[in-house]
mmCIF file of C-alpha atoms in Angstrom:
data_model
loop_
_atom_site.group_PDB
_atom_site.id
_atom_site.type_symbol
_atom_site.label_atom_id
_atom_site.label_comp_id
_atom_site.label_asym_id
_atom_site.label_seq_id
_atom_site.Cartn_x
_atom_site.Cartn_y
_atom_site.Cartn_z
ATOM 1 C CA MET U 262 100.088 -18.447 -54.914
ATOM 2 C CA ASN U 263 102.316 -15.616 -53.681
ATOM 3 C CA LEU U 264 104.845 -18.151 -52.327
ATOM 4 C CA PHE U 265 105.038 -19.754 -55.783
ATOM 5 C CA TYR U 266 105.991 -16.446 -57.421
ATOM 6 C CA THR U 267 108.542 -15.714 -54.706
ATOM 7 C CA VAL U 268 110.206 -19.108 -55.148
ATOM 8 C CA GLU U 269 110.085 -18.711 -58.938
ATOM 9 C CA SER U 270 111.735 -15.285 -58.807
ATOM 10 C CA ILE U 271 114.448 -16.523 -56.426
ATOM 11 C CA PHE U 272 115.087 -19.537 -58.673
ATOM 12 C CA SER U 273 115.243 -17.305 -61.740
ATOM 13 C CA MET U 274 117.703 -14.975 -60.016
ATOM 14 C CA ILE U 275 119.944 -17.895 -58.994
ATOM 15 C CA VAL U 276 119.927 -19.243 -62.555
ATOM 16 C CA GLN U 277 120.724 -15.798 -63.993
ATOM 17 C CA TRP U 278 123.673 -15.404 -61.611
ATOM 18 C CA GLY U 279 124.857 -18.881 -62.596
ATOM 19 C CA ILE U 280 124.641 -17.918 -66.271
ATOM 20 C CA LEU U 281 126.658 -14.748 -65.641
ATOM 21 C CA PHE U 282 129.270 -16.678 -63.672
ATOM 22 C CA LEU U 283 129.707 -19.309 -66.397
ATOM 23 C CA GLU U 284 129.833 -16.672 -69.152
ATOM 24 C CA PHE U 285 132.463 -14.722 -67.191
ATOM 25 C CA ALA U 286 134.490 -17.885 -66.546
ATOM 26 C CA GLY U 287 134.413 -18.755 -70.256
ATOM 27 C CA VAL U 288 135.588 -15.293 -71.274
ATOM 28 C CA ALA U 289 138.290 -15.257 -68.568
ATOM 29 C CA VAL U 290 139.631 -18.649 -69.676
ATOM 30 C CA LEU U 291 139.653 -17.540 -73.315
ATOM 31 C CA LEU U 292 141.460 -14.260 -72.577
ATOM 32 C CA ALA U 293 144.032 -15.972 -70.346
ATOM 33 C CA THR U 294 144.630 -18.677 -72.939
ATOM 34 C CA CYS U 295 145.041 -16.156 -75.748
ATOM 35 C CA GLY U 296 147.478 -14.079 -73.694
ATOM 36 C CA LYS U 297 149.556 -17.132 -72.827
ATOM 37 C CA SER U 298 149.433 -18.322 -76.437
ATOM 38 C CA VAL U 299 150.767 -14.999 -77.715
ATOM 39 C CA ALA U 300 153.623 -15.213 -75.198
ATOM 40 C CA ASP U 301 154.317 -18.842 -76.178
ATOM 41 C CA CYS U 302 154.240 -17.897 -79.848
ATOM 42 C CA LEU U 303 156.848 -15.204 -79.250
ATOM 43 C CA LYS U 304 158.976 -17.806 -77.430
ATOM 44 C CA ARG U 305 158.515 -20.111 -80.434
ATOM 45 C CA ASN U 306 156.917 -22.846 -78.338
ATOM 46 C CA PRO U 307 156.091 -25.713 -80.739
ATOM 47 C CA HIS U 308 153.006 -26.731 -78.730
ATOM 48 C CA VAL U 309 151.269 -23.350 -78.837
ATOM 49 C CA ARG U 310 148.496 -24.597 -81.155
ATOM 50 C CA LEU U 311 147.672 -27.492 -78.851
ATOM 51 C CA LYS U 312 147.537 -25.297 -75.741
ATOM 52 C CA LEU U 313 145.420 -22.693 -77.538
ATOM 53 C CA ALA U 314 142.968 -25.329 -78.778
ATOM 54 C CA GLN U 315 142.679 -26.816 -75.281
ATOM 55 C CA GLY U 316 141.980 -23.375 -73.802
ATOM 56 C CA ILE U 317 139.353 -22.600 -76.436
ATOM 57 C CA ALA U 318 137.700 -25.975 -75.806
ATOM 58 C CA LEU U 319 137.563 -25.306 -72.061
ATOM 59 C CA SER U 320 136.143 -21.846 -72.676
ATOM 60 C CA LEU U 321 133.455 -23.285 -74.933
ATOM 61 C CA GLU U 322 132.523 -25.815 -72.249
ATOM 62 C CA PHE U 323 131.824 -22.966 -69.819
ATOM 63 C CA LYS U 324 129.820 -21.103 -72.458
ATOM 64 C CA LEU U 325 127.866 -24.265 -73.286
ATOM 65 C CA GLY U 326 127.095 -24.709 -69.599
ATOM 66 C CA SER U 327 125.652 -21.203 -69.471
ATOM 67 C CA GLU U 328 123.437 -21.973 -72.468
ATOM 68 C CA VAL U 329 122.149 -25.123 -70.790
ATOM 69 C CA LEU U 330 121.262 -23.065 -67.710
ATOM 70 C CA ARG U 331 119.572 -20.520 -69.947
ATOM 71 C CA THR U 332 117.161 -23.219 -71.165
ATOM 72 C CA VAL U 333 115.744 -23.395 -67.642
ATOM 73 C CA ILE U 334 114.323 -19.858 -67.753
ATOM 74 C CA VAL U 335 113.231 -19.669 -71.395
ATOM 75 C CA ARG U 336 109.584 -18.640 -71.755
ATOM 76 C CA GLU U 337 108.938 -18.526 -75.534
ATOM 77 C CA TRP U 338 109.343 -21.150 -78.271
ATOM 78 C CA SER U 339 111.208 -18.629 -80.424
ATOM 79 C CA GLU U 340 113.764 -18.122 -77.629
ATOM 80 C CA LEU U 341 114.131 -21.875 -77.326
ATOM 81 C CA ALA U 342 114.736 -22.196 -81.086
ATOM 82 C CA VAL U 343 117.468 -19.540 -80.999
ATOM 83 C CA LEU U 344 118.966 -21.141 -77.911
ATOM 84 C CA GLY U 345 118.909 -24.534 -79.626
ATOM 85 C CA ALA U 346 120.751 -23.097 -82.616
ATOM 86 C CA VAL U 347 123.381 -21.503 -80.359
ATOM 87 C CA VAL U 348 123.860 -24.742 -78.417
ATOM 88 C CA GLY U 349 124.128 -26.663 -81.702
ATOM 89 C CA LEU U 350 126.770 -24.297 -83.069
ATOM 90 C CA ARG U 351 128.774 -24.315 -79.850
ATOM 91 C CA GLY U 352 128.515 -28.093 -79.701
ATOM 92 C CA ALA U 353 129.788 -28.385 -83.274
ATOM 93 C CA LEU U 354 132.658 -26.003 -82.497
ATOM 94 C CA THR U 355 133.550 -28.028 -79.412
ATOM 95 C CA PHE U 356 133.540 -31.238 -81.465
ATOM 96 C CA LEU U 357 135.793 -29.709 -84.135
ATOM 97 C CA ILE U 358 138.201 -28.302 -81.573
ATOM 98 C CA HIS U 359 138.450 -31.642 -79.767
ATOM 99 C CA TRP U 360 139.157 -33.280 -83.131
ATOM 100 C CA GLU U 361 141.902 -30.695 -83.755
ATOM 101 C CA ILE U 362 143.358 -31.362 -80.290
ATOM 102 C CA LYS U 363 143.432 -35.104 -80.974
ATOM 103 C CA ASN U 364 145.204 -34.558 -84.304
ATOM 104 C CA GLU U 365 147.675 -32.086 -82.796
ATOM 105 C CA GLU U 366 148.480 -34.484 -79.930
ATOM 106 C CA SER U 367 149.021 -37.267 -82.454
ATOM 107 C CA ARG U 368 151.324 -35.049 -84.518
ATOM 108 C CA ALA U 369 153.271 -33.985 -81.417
ATOM 109 C CA GLY U 370 153.653 -37.623 -80.373
ATOM 110 C CA LYS U 371 155.024 -38.552 -83.793
ATOM 111 C CA GLU U 372 157.483 -35.631 -83.636
ATOM 112 C CA ARG U 373 158.722 -36.779 -80.222
ATOM 113 C CA LYS U 374 159.293 -40.325 -81.521
ATOM 114 C CA PHE U 375 161.086 -38.980 -84.594
ATOM 115 C CA HIS U 376 163.444 -36.792 -82.543
ATOM 116 C CA SER U 377 164.164 -39.522 -79.949
#
């Protein structure tokens, strides 16, 4: 039985490090994207909204990955309910941002055809 607890604690530690890594990656992507978007905005880049939306979507994917990992170590039903709500909200945000990206790409394509 002692081996079981050792393996469980090692597994839990690996999952927790994975969660931290994915959370950090999501925050790093978001901060880098926002910094670049501010610079692009100052340069009056017409595609700044598209690049910002793509960066936010990528950041949310990392954050969603960390939430999926978090489901592995959940012990209580109440934690699982909160986690489900967070995953649902992040999933909805990801869907809306991808929809915005699609619309922005369509608009940019129409602008290119108009100016050609």
